[in-house]
Amino acid sequence: MSAATIPLPLDLTFESHLFGTLTVPRQDIVTFPDGIPGFEEYQRFTLLPTSAAGLYWLQSVQEAALAFLVVECRRIAPSAWPAHPTALAIVTLPAGRGPASANLQAPILIDPVLTTGRQLIAPESAWGTTHAFDLTALVPAA
């Protein structure tokens, strides 16, 4: 049997420092052809939902230690990137007390049909790199 006729497994299993061994359907892998700025060598990621609405982990399937907390831009700034319903912002958590912040100036755009993504760096954007928001507002009440 030639290599061309061997079907790929439907699921992909990989390691994550945050979540241990994970198995996700191959169709849930998002390819970043150019990588993410600063991490260009890692091009394949998956979105892992959290218990909070619109909050995900963007986990590399190639590097167990590489994961970004991301939030849907529309959840924290409805007028930011309205033409891109899948626009995500990388979240920075404060070292101490204080609000989380999101980089709305450089959103991650994901095409759900092609399962490709890219980080759009918009230096002329009205949005900043440290847009403060209340992370607890996204978490469902107990």
mmCIF file of C-alpha atoms in Angstrom:
data_model
loop_
_atom_site.group_PDB
_atom_site.id
_atom_site.type_symbol
_atom_site.label_atom_id
_atom_site.label_comp_id
_atom_site.label_asym_id
_atom_site.label_seq_id
_atom_site.Cartn_x
_atom_site.Cartn_y
_atom_site.Cartn_z
ATOM 1 C CA MET A 1 0.000 0.000 0.000
ATOM 2 C CA SER A 2 1.496 3.348 -0.982
ATOM 3 C CA ALA A 3 1.720 6.277 1.416
ATOM 4 C CA ALA A 4 -0.783 8.182 -0.715
ATOM 5 C CA THR A 5 -3.528 5.662 0.041
ATOM 6 C CA ILE A 6 -3.112 5.516 3.822
ATOM 7 C CA PRO A 7 -5.852 7.658 5.354
ATOM 8 C CA LEU A 8 -4.952 10.139 8.057
ATOM 9 C CA PRO A 9 -6.478 9.505 11.465
ATOM 10 C CA LEU A 10 -9.605 11.589 12.055
ATOM 11 C CA ASP A 11 -8.288 12.877 15.370
ATOM 12 C CA LEU A 12 -4.985 14.415 16.412
ATOM 13 C CA THR A 13 -3.469 13.685 19.826
ATOM 14 C CA PHE A 14 -0.891 16.074 21.277
ATOM 15 C CA GLU A 15 0.493 17.319 24.595
ATOM 16 C CA SER A 16 -0.325 20.560 26.396
ATOM 17 C CA HIS A 17 1.425 21.814 29.534
ATOM 18 C CA LEU A 18 -1.882 23.313 30.702
ATOM 19 C CA PHE A 19 -4.230 20.456 29.827
ATOM 20 C CA GLY A 20 -2.141 17.277 29.521
ATOM 21 C CA THR A 21 -2.792 14.917 26.626
ATOM 22 C CA LEU A 22 -5.475 16.217 24.281
ATOM 23 C CA THR A 23 -7.233 14.649 21.323
ATOM 24 C CA VAL A 24 -9.108 16.918 18.914
ATOM 25 C CA PRO A 25 -10.741 16.317 15.535
ATOM 26 C CA ARG A 26 -8.420 17.242 12.664
ATOM 27 C CA GLN A 27 -11.016 19.680 11.348
ATOM 28 C CA ASP A 28 -10.527 21.698 14.566
ATOM 29 C CA ILE A 29 -6.889 22.436 13.734
ATOM 30 C CA VAL A 30 -6.358 26.033 12.588
ATOM 31 C CA THR A 31 -3.321 26.600 10.375
ATOM 32 C CA PHE A 32 -1.473 29.910 10.562
ATOM 33 C CA PRO A 33 0.592 29.807 7.334
ATOM 34 C CA ASP A 34 2.909 32.563 8.602
ATOM 35 C CA GLY A 35 2.677 31.597 12.258
ATOM 36 C CA ILE A 36 1.914 34.217 14.899
ATOM 37 C CA PRO A 37 4.415 37.105 15.109
ATOM 38 C CA GLY A 38 7.174 36.046 17.457
ATOM 39 C CA PHE A 39 6.190 32.379 17.109
ATOM 40 C CA GLU A 40 6.447 31.898 13.345
ATOM 41 C CA GLU A 41 7.765 28.336 13.613
ATOM 42 C CA TYR A 42 4.465 27.164 15.139
ATOM 43 C CA GLN A 43 1.688 27.108 12.574
ATOM 44 C CA ARG A 44 -0.941 24.692 13.873
ATOM 45 C CA PHE A 45 -3.252 25.525 16.758
ATOM 46 C CA THR A 46 -6.634 24.561 18.142
ATOM 47 C CA LEU A 47 -9.172 26.639 20.054
ATOM 48 C CA LEU A 48 -10.130 25.170 23.413
ATOM 49 C CA PRO A 49 -13.234 26.690 25.010
ATOM 50 C CA THR A 50 -13.306 27.764 28.637
ATOM 51 C CA SER A 51 -16.314 28.049 30.930
ATOM 52 C CA ALA A 52 -16.454 31.775 30.161
ATOM 53 C CA ALA A 53 -18.435 33.034 27.178
ATOM 54 C CA GLY A 54 -16.171 33.995 24.291
ATOM 55 C CA LEU A 55 -12.941 33.056 26.078
ATOM 56 C CA TYR A 56 -10.657 30.347 24.649
ATOM 57 C CA TRP A 57 -7.180 28.926 24.837
ATOM 58 C CA LEU A 58 -5.380 29.026 21.485
ATOM 59 C CA GLN A 59 -3.163 25.982 22.038
ATOM 60 C CA SER A 60 -0.314 25.011 19.741
ATOM 61 C CA VAL A 61 -0.481 21.375 18.683
ATOM 62 C CA GLN A 62 3.263 21.493 17.948
ATOM 63 C CA GLU A 63 4.581 22.958 21.219
ATOM 64 C CA ALA A 64 3.072 21.859 24.533
ATOM 65 C CA ALA A 65 4.135 25.038 26.342
ATOM 66 C CA LEU A 66 2.640 27.462 23.796
ATOM 67 C CA ALA A 67 -0.918 28.607 24.498
ATOM 68 C CA PHE A 68 -2.565 32.019 24.360
ATOM 69 C CA LEU A 69 -5.650 33.062 26.273
ATOM 70 C CA VAL A 70 -7.879 34.794 23.704
ATOM 71 C CA VAL A 71 -11.241 36.528 23.817
ATOM 72 C CA GLU A 72 -13.756 37.269 21.081
ATOM 73 C CA CYS A 73 -13.300 40.963 20.285
ATOM 74 C CA ARG A 74 -17.062 41.462 20.034
ATOM 75 C CA ARG A 75 -17.495 40.368 23.674
ATOM 76 C CA ILE A 76 -15.377 43.168 25.096
ATOM 77 C CA ALA A 77 -15.611 45.870 22.405
ATOM 78 C CA PRO A 78 -18.595 45.279 20.090
ATOM 79 C CA SER A 79 -17.474 47.955 17.628
ATOM 80 C CA ALA A 80 -13.962 46.489 17.272
ATOM 81 C CA TRP A 81 -13.497 44.534 14.051
ATOM 82 C CA PRO A 82 -17.246 44.120 13.302
ATOM 83 C CA ALA A 83 -16.511 42.812 9.803
ATOM 84 C CA HIS A 84 -14.656 39.861 11.340
ATOM 85 C CA PRO A 85 -17.009 37.848 13.571
ATOM 86 C CA THR A 86 -14.195 35.445 14.431
ATOM 87 C CA ALA A 87 -11.741 38.170 15.498
ATOM 88 C CA LEU A 88 -9.945 37.185 18.697
ATOM 89 C CA ALA A 89 -7.702 39.277 20.917
ATOM 90 C CA ILE A 90 -4.788 37.939 22.929
ATOM 91 C CA VAL A 91 -5.418 38.499 26.643
ATOM 92 C CA THR A 92 -2.844 39.656 29.163
ATOM 93 C CA LEU A 93 -3.552 38.847 32.793
ATOM 94 C CA PRO A 94 -2.284 41.301 35.420
ATOM 95 C CA ALA A 95 0.478 40.237 37.783
ATOM 96 C CA GLY A 96 -1.522 41.561 40.731
ATOM 97 C CA ARG A 97 -4.951 43.061 41.108
ATOM 98 C CA GLY A 98 -6.412 44.914 38.194
ATOM 99 C CA PRO A 99 -8.282 44.270 34.991
ATOM 100 C CA ALA A 100 -7.229 41.926 32.249
ATOM 101 C CA SER A 101 -6.324 43.568 28.956
ATOM 102 C CA ALA A 102 -6.735 42.548 25.348
ATOM 103 C CA ASN A 103 -4.716 43.441 22.275
ATOM 104 C CA LEU A 104 -7.405 44.829 19.962
ATOM 105 C CA GLN A 105 -4.801 46.472 17.734
ATOM 106 C CA ALA A 106 -3.559 43.098 16.499
ATOM 107 C CA PRO A 107 -6.509 40.696 16.394
ATOM 108 C CA ILE A 108 -6.256 37.081 15.402
ATOM 109 C CA LEU A 109 -8.586 36.446 12.482
ATOM 110 C CA ILE A 110 -9.758 32.895 11.850
ATOM 111 C CA ASP A 111 -11.517 31.712 8.714
ATOM 112 C CA PRO A 112 -13.768 28.905 10.003
ATOM 113 C CA VAL A 113 -14.360 27.519 6.505
ATOM 114 C CA LEU A 114 -10.704 27.242 5.489
ATOM 115 C CA THR A 115 -9.535 26.692 9.099
ATOM 116 C CA THR A 116 -6.750 29.192 8.589
ATOM 117 C CA GLY A 117 -5.747 32.104 10.747
ATOM 118 C CA ARG A 118 -3.470 35.094 10.890
ATOM 119 C CA GLN A 119 -2.684 37.891 13.276
ATOM 120 C CA LEU A 120 -3.495 41.235 11.695
ATOM 121 C CA ILE A 121 -1.251 43.981 13.019
ATOM 122 C CA ALA A 122 -3.021 47.295 12.425
ATOM 123 C CA PRO A 123 -0.685 50.118 13.520
ATOM 124 C CA GLU A 124 -3.206 52.773 12.448
ATOM 125 C CA SER A 125 -6.031 51.167 14.427
ATOM 126 C CA ALA A 126 -8.019 53.230 16.912
ATOM 127 C CA TRP A 127 -7.796 50.240 19.243
ATOM 128 C CA GLY A 128 -4.840 49.760 21.535
ATOM 129 C CA THR A 129 -2.765 46.827 22.659
ATOM 130 C CA THR A 130 -3.978 47.036 26.264
ATOM 131 C CA HIS A 131 -7.766 47.405 26.161
ATOM 132 C CA ALA A 132 -8.840 46.803 29.776
ATOM 133 C CA PHE A 133 -11.899 44.639 30.394
ATOM 134 C CA ASP A 134 -13.587 42.785 33.239
ATOM 135 C CA LEU A 135 -12.697 39.138 32.779
ATOM 136 C CA THR A 136 -15.155 38.099 35.490
ATOM 137 C CA ALA A 137 -18.049 39.538 33.448
ATOM 138 C CA LEU A 138 -17.537 36.688 30.950
ATOM 139 C CA VAL A 139 -17.761 33.940 33.573
ATOM 140 C CA PRO A 140 -21.242 32.502 34.154
ATOM 141 C CA ALA A 141 -22.752 33.036 37.589
ATOM 142 C CA ALA A 142 -22.571 30.026 39.892
#
